PDB file of C-alpha atoms and ligand atoms in Angstrom:
ATOM      1  CA  MET A   1     -50.039  56.292  -2.940  1.00  0.00           C
ATOM      2  CA  THR A   2     -50.763  55.086   0.963  1.00  0.00           C
ATOM      3  CA  ASP A   3     -51.072  51.381   1.577  1.00  0.00           C
ATOM      4  CA  THR A   4     -51.128  50.616   5.175  1.00  0.00           C
ATOM      5  CA  GLU A   5     -52.294  47.087   5.036  1.00  0.00           C
ATOM      6  CA  SER A   6     -49.509  45.555   3.165  1.00  0.00           C
ATOM      7  CA  VAL A   7     -45.809  44.306   3.784  1.00  0.00           C
ATOM      8  CA  ILE A   8     -44.709  47.611   1.989  1.00  0.00           C
ATOM      9  CA  LYS A   9     -45.998  50.837   3.377  1.00  0.00           C
ATOM     10  CA  VAL A  10     -45.451  53.660   0.754  1.00  0.00           C
ATOM     11  CA  ASP A  11     -45.841  57.216   1.705  1.00  0.00           C
ATOM     12  CA  VAL A  12     -44.828  59.779  -1.181  1.00  0.00           C
ATOM     13  CA  GLN A  13     -45.025  63.491   0.022  1.00  0.00           C
ATOM     14  CA  ASP A  14     -43.412  66.665  -1.151  1.00  0.00           C
ATOM     15  CA  GLN A  15     -41.250  64.224  -3.800  1.00  0.00           C
ATOM     16  CA  ILE A  16     -40.085  61.947  -0.747  1.00  0.00           C
ATOM     17  CA  ALA A  17     -40.967  58.346  -1.023  1.00  0.00           C
ATOM     18  CA  VAL A  18     -41.098  56.565   2.580  1.00  0.00           C
ATOM     19  CA  VAL A  19     -40.867  52.800   2.215  1.00  0.00           C
ATOM     20  CA  THR A  20     -41.436  51.169   5.155  1.00  0.00           C
ATOM     21  CA  LEU A  21     -40.605  47.122   5.500  1.00  0.00           C
ATOM     22  CA  ASN A  22     -44.198  46.445   7.975  1.00  0.00           C
ATOM     23  CA  ARG A  23     -43.700  43.549   9.047  1.00  0.00           C
ATOM     24  CA  PRO A  24     -43.322  44.248  12.555  1.00  0.00           C
ATOM     25  CA  ASP A  25     -44.333  41.489  14.415  1.00  0.00           C
ATOM     26  CA  ALA A  26     -41.792  39.290  12.674  1.00  0.00           C
ATOM     27  CA  MET A  27     -38.944  42.101  12.819  1.00  0.00           C
ATOM     28  CA  ASN A  28     -40.109  42.954   9.505  1.00  0.00           C
ATOM     29  CA  ALA A  29     -38.299  40.188   7.962  1.00  0.00           C
ATOM     30  CA  ILE A  30     -38.207  39.558   4.469  1.00  0.00           C
ATOM     31  CA  ASN A  31     -40.776  36.534   2.606  1.00  0.00           C
ATOM     32  CA  PHE A  32     -41.604  36.036  -0.479  1.00  0.00           C
ATOM     33  CA  GLU A  33     -44.612  38.340  -0.619  1.00  0.00           C
ATOM     34  CA  MET A  34     -42.391  40.950   1.010  1.00  0.00           C
ATOM     35  CA  LEU A  35     -39.994  40.417  -1.993  1.00  0.00           C
ATOM     36  CA  SER A  36     -42.416  40.787  -4.865  1.00  0.00           C
ATOM     37  CA  THR A  37     -44.057  43.697  -3.258  1.00  0.00           C
ATOM     38  CA  LEU A  38     -41.130  45.568  -2.685  1.00  0.00           C
ATOM     39  CA  LYS A  39     -40.168  44.872  -6.166  1.00  0.00           C
ATOM     40  CA  GLY A  40     -43.241  46.081  -7.955  1.00  0.00           C
ATOM     41  CA  HIS A  41     -42.707  49.073  -5.611  1.00  0.00           C
ATOM     42  CA  ILE A  42     -39.143  49.911  -6.661  1.00  0.00           C
ATOM     43  CA  GLU A  43     -40.303  49.378 -10.314  1.00  0.00           C
ATOM     44  CA  SER A  44     -43.313  52.329 -10.321  1.00  0.00           C
ATOM     45  CA  ILE A  45     -40.770  54.640  -8.366  1.00  0.00           C
ATOM     46  CA  ARG A  46     -38.273  54.266 -11.290  1.00  0.00           C
ATOM     47  CA  PHE A  47     -40.862  55.496 -13.533  1.00  0.00           C
ATOM     48  CA  ASN A  48     -42.708  58.292 -11.205  1.00  0.00           C
ATOM     49  CA  PRO A  49     -41.639  61.456 -11.901  1.00  0.00           C
ATOM     50  CA  ASP A  50     -43.105  62.560  -8.975  1.00  0.00           C
ATOM     51  CA  VAL A  51     -40.563  60.751  -6.484  1.00  0.00           C
ATOM     52  CA  ARG A  52     -37.056  61.902  -6.186  1.00  0.00           C
ATOM     53  CA  VAL A  53     -35.340  60.890  -3.428  1.00  0.00           C
ATOM     54  CA  VAL A  54     -36.327  57.641  -1.302  1.00  0.00           C
ATOM     55  CA  ILE A  55     -36.285  56.531   2.490  1.00  0.00           C
ATOM     56  CA  ILE A  56     -36.517  52.760   3.204  1.00  0.00           C
ATOM     57  CA  THR A  57     -37.203  52.446   7.102  1.00  0.00           C
ATOM     58  CA  GLY A  58     -38.833  49.664   8.823  1.00  0.00           C
ATOM     59  CA  ALA A  59     -42.071  49.689  10.889  1.00  0.00           C
ATOM     60  CA  GLY A  60     -42.191  49.531  14.515  1.00  0.00           C
ATOM     61  CA  GLN A  61     -39.513  50.398  17.201  1.00  0.00           C
ATOM     62  CA  LYS A  62     -37.276  47.538  17.057  1.00  0.00           C
ATOM     63  CA  ALA A  63     -36.611  46.629  13.767  1.00  0.00           C
ATOM     64  CA  PHE A  64     -35.247  47.590  10.156  1.00  0.00           C
ATOM     65  CA  CYS A  65     -35.451  44.350   9.280  1.00  0.00           C
ATOM     66  CA  ALA A  66     -34.291  40.868  10.694  1.00  0.00           C
ATOM     67  CA  GLY A  67     -33.243  39.958   6.941  1.00  0.00           C
ATOM     68  CA  ALA A  68     -34.533  36.840   5.301  1.00  0.00           C
ATOM     69  CA  ASP A  69     -37.974  35.035   7.577  1.00  0.00           C
ATOM     70  CA  LEU A  70     -36.815  32.072   9.058  1.00  0.00           C
ATOM     71  CA  LYS A  71     -39.754  30.643   9.666  1.00  0.00           C
ATOM     72  CA  GLU A  72     -40.812  31.008   5.954  1.00  0.00           C
ATOM     73  CA  ARG A  73     -37.583  29.456   5.056  1.00  0.00           C
ATOM     74  CA  VAL A  74     -37.258  26.126   7.136  1.00  0.00           C
ATOM     75  CA  LYS A  75     -40.571  25.099   5.052  1.00  0.00           C
ATOM     76  CA  LEU A  76     -38.949  25.806   1.600  1.00  0.00           C
ATOM     77  CA  PRO A  77     -37.653  23.405  -0.817  1.00  0.00           C
ATOM     78  CA  GLU A  78     -34.044  23.914  -1.794  1.00  0.00           C
ATOM     79  CA  ALA A  79     -34.895  24.762  -5.479  1.00  0.00           C
ATOM     80  CA  LYS A  80     -37.764  27.655  -3.530  1.00  0.00           C
ATOM     81  CA  VAL A  81     -34.623  28.951  -1.457  1.00  0.00           C
ATOM     82  CA  ARG A  82     -32.826  29.249  -4.682  1.00  0.00           C
ATOM     83  CA  GLU A  83     -35.274  31.561  -6.046  1.00  0.00           C
ATOM     84  CA  PHE A  84     -35.541  33.460  -2.872  1.00  0.00           C
ATOM     85  CA  ILE A  85     -31.603  34.329  -2.922  1.00  0.00           C
ATOM     86  CA  TYR A  86     -31.793  34.853  -6.658  1.00  0.00           C
ATOM     87  CA  THR A  87     -34.581  37.174  -6.381  1.00  0.00           C
ATOM     88  CA  ILE A  88     -33.587  39.174  -3.258  1.00  0.00           C
ATOM     89  CA  ARG A  89     -30.173  39.889  -5.094  1.00  0.00           C
ATOM     90  CA  ARG A  90     -31.671  41.167  -8.388  1.00  0.00           C
ATOM     91  CA  LEU A  91     -33.936  43.302  -6.090  1.00  0.00           C
ATOM     92  CA  PHE A  92     -31.364  45.010  -3.907  1.00  0.00           C
ATOM     93  CA  SER A  93     -29.222  45.496  -7.028  1.00  0.00           C
ATOM     94  CA  ASP A  94     -32.232  47.151  -8.725  1.00  0.00           C
ATOM     95  CA  ILE A  95     -32.348  49.249  -5.369  1.00  0.00           C
ATOM     96  CA  GLU A  96     -28.573  50.079  -5.840  1.00  0.00           C
ATOM     97  CA  SER A  97     -29.174  50.911  -9.531  1.00  0.00           C
ATOM     98  CA  LEU A  98     -32.432  52.751  -9.122  1.00  0.00           C
ATOM     99  CA  ASN A  99     -32.681  56.318 -11.049  1.00  0.00           C
ATOM    100  CA  LYS A 100     -32.408  57.998  -7.861  1.00  0.00           C
ATOM    101  CA  PRO A 101     -30.804  58.197  -4.033  1.00  0.00           C
ATOM    102  CA  VAL A 102     -32.238  56.081  -1.593  1.00  0.00           C
ATOM    103  CA  ILE A 103     -31.471  56.763   1.787  1.00  0.00           C
ATOM    104  CA  ALA A 104     -31.341  53.496   4.445  1.00  0.00           C
ATOM    105  CA  ALA A 105     -32.754  54.825   7.951  1.00  0.00           C
ATOM    106  CA  ILE A 106     -31.840  52.184  10.263  1.00  0.00           C
ATOM    107  CA  ASN A 107     -34.371  52.038  12.993  1.00  0.00           C
ATOM    108  CA  GLY A 108     -33.165  49.307  15.337  1.00  0.00           C
ATOM    109  CA  PHE A 109     -31.918  45.585  14.228  1.00  0.00           C
ATOM    110  CA  ALA A 110     -30.810  45.189  10.521  1.00  0.00           C
ATOM    111  CA  LEU A 111     -29.404  41.811  10.348  1.00  0.00           C
ATOM    112  CA  GLY A 112     -28.240  39.716   7.393  1.00  0.00           C
ATOM    113  CA  GLY A 113     -30.513  40.374   4.529  1.00  0.00           C
ATOM    114  CA  GLY A 114     -31.414  43.370   6.074  1.00  0.00           C
ATOM    115  CA  THR A 115     -27.804  44.991   6.431  1.00  0.00           C
ATOM    116  CA  GLU A 116     -27.605  43.741   3.044  1.00  0.00           C
ATOM    117  CA  MET A 117     -30.328  45.859   2.029  1.00  0.00           C
ATOM    118  CA  THR A 118     -29.182  48.778   3.552  1.00  0.00           C
ATOM    119  CA  LEU A 119     -25.635  48.323   1.358  1.00  0.00           C
ATOM    120  CA  ALA A 120     -27.622  48.475  -1.189  1.00  0.00           C
ATOM    121  CA  CYS A 121     -28.839  51.842  -0.364  1.00  0.00           C
ATOM    122  CA  ASP A 122     -26.672  54.800  -1.527  1.00  0.00           C
ATOM    123  CA  ILE A 123     -26.431  56.668   1.896  1.00  0.00           C
ATOM    124  CA  ARG A 124     -27.375  54.747   5.468  1.00  0.00           C
ATOM    125  CA  ILE A 125     -28.414  56.727   8.737  1.00  0.00           C
ATOM    126  CA  ALA A 126     -29.002  54.474  11.924  1.00  0.00           C
ATOM    127  CA  SER A 127     -30.559  55.514  14.976  1.00  0.00           C
ATOM    128  CA  MET A 128     -28.778  54.969  18.524  1.00  0.00           C
ATOM    129  CA  ASN A 129     -30.539  51.659  18.817  1.00  0.00           C
ATOM    130  CA  ALA A 130     -29.616  49.867  15.401  1.00  0.00           C
ATOM    131  CA  SER A 131     -27.909  46.486  15.447  1.00  0.00           C
ATOM    132  CA  MET A 132     -25.972  45.987  11.890  1.00  0.00           C
ATOM    133  CA  GLY A 133     -24.439  42.398  11.021  1.00  0.00           C
ATOM    134  CA  LEU A 134     -24.048  40.157   8.082  1.00  0.00           C
ATOM    135  CA  THR A 135     -24.606  37.428  10.495  1.00  0.00           C
ATOM    136  CA  GLU A 136     -25.380  34.327   8.162  1.00  0.00           C
ATOM    137  CA  THR A 137     -22.580  32.354   8.548  1.00  0.00           C
ATOM    138  CA  ARG A 138     -23.848  31.295  12.084  1.00  0.00           C
ATOM    139  CA  LEU A 139     -26.339  30.016  10.136  1.00  0.00           C
ATOM    140  CA  ALA A 140     -23.999  28.069   8.379  1.00  0.00           C
ATOM    141  CA  ILE A 141     -25.032  30.041   4.927  1.00  0.00           C
ATOM    142  CA  ILE A 142     -23.236  33.184   3.235  1.00  0.00           C
ATOM    143  CA  PRO A 143     -24.663  36.891   2.346  1.00  0.00           C
ATOM    144  CA  GLY A 144     -26.782  35.725  -0.458  1.00  0.00           C
ATOM    145  CA  ALA A 145     -27.834  39.432  -1.778  1.00  0.00           C
ATOM    146  CA  GLY A 146     -24.605  41.362  -2.378  1.00  0.00           C
ATOM    147  CA  GLY A 147     -22.985  41.309   1.159  1.00  0.00           C
ATOM    148  CA  THR A 148     -20.155  39.831   0.345  1.00  0.00           C
ATOM    149  CA  GLN A 149     -19.727  42.191  -2.307  1.00  0.00           C
ATOM    150  CA  ARG A 150     -20.651  45.206  -1.108  1.00  0.00           C
ATOM    151  CA  LEU A 151     -19.669  45.214   2.496  1.00  0.00           C
ATOM    152  CA  PRO A 152     -15.768  44.785   1.687  1.00  0.00           C
ATOM    153  CA  ARG A 153     -16.436  48.271  -0.827  1.00  0.00           C
ATOM    154  CA  ILE A 154     -17.813  50.077   1.873  1.00  0.00           C
ATOM    155  CA  VAL A 155     -16.053  49.512   4.675  1.00  0.00           C
ATOM    156  CA  GLY A 156     -12.644  47.637   3.043  1.00  0.00           C
ATOM    157  CA  ARG A 157     -11.808  44.033   3.253  1.00  0.00           C
ATOM    158  CA  GLY A 158     -10.406  43.267   6.225  1.00  0.00           C
ATOM    159  CA  LYS A 159     -13.027  44.331   8.350  1.00  0.00           C
ATOM    160  CA  ALA A 160     -15.886  42.707   5.918  1.00  0.00           C
ATOM    161  CA  LYS A 161     -14.120  39.737   6.157  1.00  0.00           C
ATOM    162  CA  GLU A 162     -14.070  40.461  10.061  1.00  0.00           C
ATOM    163  CA  LEU A 163     -17.584  40.805  10.526  1.00  0.00           C
ATOM    164  CA  ILE A 164     -18.549  38.070   7.781  1.00  0.00           C
ATOM    165  CA  PHE A 165     -16.620  35.321   9.319  1.00  0.00           C
ATOM    166  CA  THR A 166     -17.744  36.063  12.950  1.00  0.00           C
ATOM    167  CA  GLY A 167     -21.171  37.365  12.300  1.00  0.00           C
ATOM    168  CA  ARG A 168     -20.381  39.687  14.980  1.00  0.00           C
ATOM    169  CA  ARG A 169     -22.880  42.377  15.249  1.00  0.00           C
ATOM    170  CA  VAL A 170     -21.788  46.455  15.353  1.00  0.00           C
ATOM    171  CA  ASP A 171     -24.081  48.921  17.318  1.00  0.00           C
ATOM    172  CA  ALA A 172     -24.772  52.263  15.506  1.00  0.00           C
ATOM    173  CA  ARG A 173     -21.441  53.826  17.323  1.00  0.00           C
ATOM    174  CA  GLU A 174     -19.273  51.415  15.590  1.00  0.00           C
ATOM    175  CA  ALA A 175     -21.244  51.456  12.629  1.00  0.00           C
ATOM    176  CA  LEU A 176     -20.272  54.933  12.352  1.00  0.00           C
ATOM    177  CA  ASP A 177     -16.889  54.106  13.041  1.00  0.00           C
ATOM    178  CA  ILE A 178     -15.951  52.010  10.184  1.00  0.00           C
ATOM    179  CA  ARG A 179     -18.171  53.917   7.786  1.00  0.00           C
ATOM    180  CA  LEU A 180     -20.868  51.370   7.370  1.00  0.00           C
ATOM    181  CA  VAL A 181     -23.271  54.375   8.255  1.00  0.00           C
ATOM    182  CA  ASN A 182     -22.961  57.870   7.433  1.00  0.00           C
ATOM    183  CA  LYS A 183     -24.601  59.463  10.376  1.00  0.00           C
ATOM    184  CA  ILE A 184     -26.335  58.400  13.590  1.00  0.00           C
ATOM    185  CA  CYS A 185     -28.728  60.039  15.474  1.00  0.00           C
ATOM    186  CA  GLU A 186     -31.504  59.578  18.343  1.00  0.00           C
ATOM    187  CA  GLU A 187     -34.352  57.476  17.913  1.00  0.00           C
ATOM    188  CA  ASP A 188     -36.883  60.044  17.906  1.00  0.00           C
ATOM    189  CA  LEU A 189     -34.887  62.134  15.246  1.00  0.00           C
ATOM    190  CA  LEU A 190     -34.028  59.315  12.731  1.00  0.00           C
ATOM    191  CA  MET A 191     -37.170  60.266  10.341  1.00  0.00           C
ATOM    192  CA  ASP A 192     -36.211  63.810  10.557  1.00  0.00           C
ATOM    193  CA  GLU A 193     -32.667  63.769  10.287  1.00  0.00           C
ATOM    194  CA  ALA A 194     -33.812  61.523   7.044  1.00  0.00           C
ATOM    195  CA  VAL A 195     -36.445  63.617   5.292  1.00  0.00           C
ATOM    196  CA  LYS A 196     -33.456  66.879   5.653  1.00  0.00           C
ATOM    197  CA  MET A 197     -31.205  65.190   3.725  1.00  0.00           C
ATOM    198  CA  ALA A 198     -33.908  64.201   1.261  1.00  0.00           C
ATOM    199  CA  GLN A 199     -35.226  67.553   1.100  1.00  0.00           C
ATOM    200  CA  MET A 200     -31.922  68.837   0.259  1.00  0.00           C
ATOM    201  CA  ILE A 201     -31.291  66.339  -2.465  1.00  0.00           C
ATOM    202  CA  CYS A 202     -35.059  67.319  -4.082  1.00  0.00           C
ATOM    203  CA  GLU A 203     -33.517  71.190  -4.692  1.00  0.00           C
ATOM    204  CA  ALA A 204     -30.441  69.814  -6.781  1.00  0.00           C
ATOM    205  CA  GLY A 205     -31.319  68.999 -10.367  1.00  0.00           C
ATOM    206  CA  PRO A 206     -33.049  65.165 -10.862  1.00  0.00           C
ATOM    207  CA  VAL A 207     -31.342  64.986 -14.043  1.00  0.00           C
ATOM    208  CA  ALA A 208     -28.099  65.716 -12.301  1.00  0.00           C
ATOM    209  CA  ILE A 209     -28.548  63.623  -9.426  1.00  0.00           C
ATOM    210  CA  GLU A 210     -29.584  60.517 -11.371  1.00  0.00           C
ATOM    211  CA  GLN A 211     -26.427  61.258 -13.489  1.00  0.00           C
ATOM    212  CA  ALA A 212     -24.383  61.801 -10.675  1.00  0.00           C
ATOM    213  CA  LYS A 213     -25.479  58.508  -8.761  1.00  0.00           C
ATOM    214  CA  TYR A 214     -24.748  56.454 -12.204  1.00  0.00           C
ATOM    215  CA  ALA A 215     -21.191  57.839 -12.350  1.00  0.00           C
ATOM    216  CA  MET A 216     -20.347  56.889  -8.824  1.00  0.00           C
ATOM    217  CA  ASN A 217     -21.569  53.683  -9.099  1.00  0.00           C
ATOM    218  CA  ALA A 218     -20.504  52.655 -12.286  1.00  0.00           C
ATOM    219  CA  GLY A 219     -17.165  54.100 -12.176  1.00  0.00           C
ATOM    220  CA  LEU A 220     -16.368  52.750  -8.883  1.00  0.00           C
ATOM    221  CA  GLU A 221     -16.443  49.457 -10.504  1.00  0.00           C
ATOM    222  CA  THR A 222     -13.492  50.317 -13.462  1.00  0.00           C
ATOM    223  CA  ASP A 223     -10.743  52.046 -13.695  1.00  0.00           C
ATOM    224  CA  LEU A 224     -10.029  55.672 -13.394  1.00  0.00           C
ATOM    225  CA  ASN A 225      -9.379  56.214 -17.018  1.00  0.00           C
ATOM    226  CA  THR A 226     -12.955  54.581 -17.826  1.00  0.00           C
ATOM    227  CA  GLY A 227     -14.414  55.954 -15.121  1.00  0.00           C
ATOM    228  CA  MET A 228     -13.549  59.525 -16.378  1.00  0.00           C
ATOM    229  CA  ALA A 229     -15.364  58.646 -19.558  1.00  0.00           C
ATOM    230  CA  ILE A 230     -18.439  57.644 -17.806  1.00  0.00           C
ATOM    231  CA  GLU A 231     -18.432  60.956 -15.676  1.00  0.00           C
ATOM    232  CA  SER A 232     -17.927  62.686 -19.139  1.00  0.00           C
ATOM    233  CA  ASN A 233     -20.360  61.199 -20.572  1.00  0.00           C
ATOM    234  CA  ALA A 234     -22.994  61.306 -17.509  1.00  0.00           C
ATOM    235  CA  TYR A 235     -21.805  65.299 -17.794  1.00  0.00           C
ATOM    236  CA  TRP A 236     -22.759  65.512 -21.176  1.00  0.00           C
ATOM    237  CA  ILE A 237     -26.268  64.452 -20.523  1.00  0.00           C
ATOM    238  CA  THR A 238     -27.152  67.447 -18.370  1.00  0.00           C
ATOM    239  CA  ILE A 239     -25.710  70.035 -20.920  1.00  0.00           C
ATOM    240  CA  PRO A 240     -28.737  70.409 -22.640  1.00  0.00           C
ATOM    241  CA  THR A 241     -31.313  70.261 -20.093  1.00  0.00           C
ATOM    242  CA  GLN A 242     -33.593  73.119 -19.439  1.00  0.00           C
ATOM    243  CA  ASP A 243     -32.433  72.699 -15.866  1.00  0.00           C
ATOM    244  CA  ARG A 244     -28.878  73.416 -16.598  1.00  0.00           C
ATOM    245  CA  LEU A 245     -29.934  76.984 -18.012  1.00  0.00           C
ATOM    246  CA  GLU A 246     -32.304  77.246 -15.445  1.00  0.00           C
ATOM    247  CA  GLY A 247     -29.809  76.995 -12.444  1.00  0.00           C
ATOM    248  CA  ILE A 248     -27.892  79.407 -14.085  1.00  0.00           C
ATOM    249  CA  ASN A 249     -30.301  82.337 -14.417  1.00  0.00           C
ATOM    250  CA  ALA A 250     -32.000  81.358 -10.761  1.00  0.00           C
ATOM    251  CA  PHE A 251     -28.131  82.270  -9.693  1.00  0.00           C
ATOM    252  CA  LEU A 252     -27.850  85.264 -11.848  1.00  0.00           C
ATOM    253  CA  GLU A 253     -31.665  86.611 -10.793  1.00  0.00           C
ATOM    254  CA  LYS A 254     -30.643  85.722  -7.196  1.00  0.00           C
ATOM    255  CA  ARG A 255     -33.727  83.284  -6.506  1.00  0.00           C
ATOM    256  CA  LYS A 256     -34.476  79.615  -6.190  1.00  0.00           C
ATOM    257  CA  PRO A 257     -34.238  78.050  -9.102  1.00  0.00           C
ATOM    258  CA  VAL A 258     -37.157  75.256  -9.818  1.00  0.00           C
ATOM    259  CA  TYR A 259     -35.784  72.293 -11.514  1.00  0.00           C
ATOM    260  CA  GLN A 260     -38.799  70.050 -13.559  1.00  0.00           C
ATOM    261  CA  GLY A 261     -36.021  67.017 -14.762  1.00  0.00           C
ATOM    262  CA  LYS A 262     -35.926  68.062 -17.908  1.00  0.00           C
TER     263      LYS A 262
HETATM  264  N1  COA B 301     -37.383  35.529  10.266  1.00  0.00           N
HETATM  265  C1  COA B 301     -38.844  35.141  11.068  1.00  0.00           C
HETATM  266  N2  COA B 301     -39.242  35.622  12.131  1.00  0.00           N
HETATM  267  C2  COA B 301     -38.070  36.739  12.977  1.00  0.00           C
HETATM  268  C3  COA B 301     -37.032  37.015  12.514  1.00  0.00           C
HETATM  269  C4  COA B 301     -36.423  36.230  11.288  1.00  0.00           C
HETATM  270  N3  COA B 301     -35.367  36.638  10.759  1.00  0.00           N
HETATM  271  N4  COA B 301     -36.317  37.704  13.283  1.00  0.00           N
HETATM  272  C5  COA B 301     -37.098  37.861  14.227  1.00  0.00           C
HETATM  273  N5  COA B 301     -38.191  36.907  14.158  1.00  0.00           N
HETATM  274  C6  COA B 301     -39.414  36.861  15.166  1.00  0.00           C
HETATM  275  C7  COA B 301     -39.185  36.097  16.659  1.00  0.00           C
HETATM  276  O1  COA B 301     -39.196  34.619  16.201  1.00  0.00           O
HETATM  277  C8  COA B 301     -40.360  36.668  17.327  1.00  0.00           C
HETATM  278  O2  COA B 301     -41.493  35.949  17.049  1.00  0.00           O
HETATM  279  P1  COA B 301     -42.482  35.159  17.977  1.00  0.00           P
HETATM  280  O3  COA B 301     -42.598  36.340  18.802  1.00  0.00           O
HETATM  281  O4  COA B 301     -43.194  34.944  17.352  1.00  0.00           O
HETATM  282  O5  COA B 301     -41.478  34.116  18.302  1.00  0.00           O
HETATM  283  C9  COA B 301     -40.281  38.198  16.862  1.00  0.00           C
HETATM  284  O6  COA B 301     -39.861  38.607  15.467  1.00  0.00           O
HETATM  285  C10 COA B 301     -39.695  38.603  17.983  1.00  0.00           C
HETATM  286  O7  COA B 301     -38.594  38.685  17.877  1.00  0.00           O
HETATM  287  P2  COA B 301     -37.406  37.749  18.988  1.00  0.00           P
HETATM  288  O8  COA B 301     -36.388  37.041  18.918  1.00  0.00           O
HETATM  289  O9  COA B 301     -38.026  37.455  20.475  1.00  0.00           O
HETATM  290  O10 COA B 301     -36.616  39.414  19.751  1.00  0.00           O
HETATM  291  P3  COA B 301     -35.409  39.853  20.292  1.00  0.00           P
HETATM  292  O11 COA B 301     -35.647  41.086  20.568  1.00  0.00           O
HETATM  293  O12 COA B 301     -35.132  38.564  21.187  1.00  0.00           O
HETATM  294  O13 COA B 301     -33.949  39.501  19.274  1.00  0.00           O
HETATM  295  C11 COA B 301     -33.409  39.610  16.857  1.00  0.00           C
HETATM  296  C12 COA B 301     -34.199  40.147  17.949  1.00  0.00           C
HETATM  297  C13 COA B 301     -33.205  40.341  15.849  1.00  0.00           C
HETATM  298  C14 COA B 301     -31.993  39.798  17.561  1.00  0.00           C
HETATM  299  C15 COA B 301     -33.393  37.712  16.722  1.00  0.00           C
HETATM  300  O14 COA B 301     -34.698  37.830  16.539  1.00  0.00           O
HETATM  301  C16 COA B 301     -32.912  37.299  15.724  1.00  0.00           C
HETATM  302  O15 COA B 301     -31.571  37.314  15.790  1.00  0.00           O
HETATM  303  N6  COA B 301     -33.340  36.771  14.422  1.00  0.00           N
HETATM  304  C17 COA B 301     -32.735  36.471  13.320  1.00  0.00           C
HETATM  305  C18 COA B 301     -31.857  37.500  12.811  1.00  0.00           C
HETATM  306  C19 COA B 301     -31.291  36.389  11.895  1.00  0.00           C
HETATM  307  O16 COA B 301     -30.531  35.819  11.907  1.00  0.00           O
HETATM  308  N7  COA B 301     -31.224  37.213  10.366  1.00  0.00           N
HETATM  309  C20 COA B 301     -30.764  36.474   9.667  1.00  0.00           C
HETATM  310  C21 COA B 301     -31.262  35.814   8.672  1.00  0.00           C
HETATM  311  S1  COA B 301     -30.163  35.358   7.107  1.00  0.00           S
END
């Protein structure tokens, strides 16, 4: 499945879907067309058993995504702005709760909604030229696609407040220091690093990965006891799977397991 003409390119290879935001002349800024196209792809990836891990990145050398398309925004009546914010918030929540891991490969500017998209991903890897920030307050608006909620959960409330109040951008090293990203690397190695991580995830049991993601996401939003119950239920789902027995048998037979997601 490759569509090079679209504002979103999707390329599936060896169970890894690389989703590329493809408006490089506009720093991959998000317009309505990109929103609805990305929504469609995320929905189809959810039900595609051939995809086990998703990598999201930006086309070109400069940007992951420069946030909302401000050239489109300036022409929108207020009702359309509300529609955009509602849709992007739901879309990023769909990415966060996707039943497979999502890695953001941040290849340059990730500002406003660009950073918010990465916050909805499970893992963030940034190249050395990355520049991230929730810059919305500088435009007299606030992060509206989950940024006020997800940034404090990732970097802590003090740092999140500093970054959102000032709208300051952070470079790759600072992003790593404050644990905004998991890993940084040279620009030309970014996709290799992301794919390497994705390949390792593909070696694990798909049902286990889905349940582990669900348990962490749902459990972190509740108290410890409820989280433990969520973990217990998630574990129970893995017990009757063929993959669980395959894992044990492969270990005993000293071979690599072949997991079917069943
Ligand atoms: N919406 C629409 N177009 C955008 C854009 C956005 N968010 N960000 C960049 N672009 C366009 C620029 O208008 C420019 O187009 P042009 O050549 O037709 O003028 C092109 O992308 C290149 O951007 P430019 O500003 O010339 O590059 P730069 O390297 O000097 O700066 C940025 C890059 C990303 C720092 C700067 O473009 C920027 O600050 N963008 C806005 C980011 C933002 O505030 N996002 C939050 C939105 S809520």
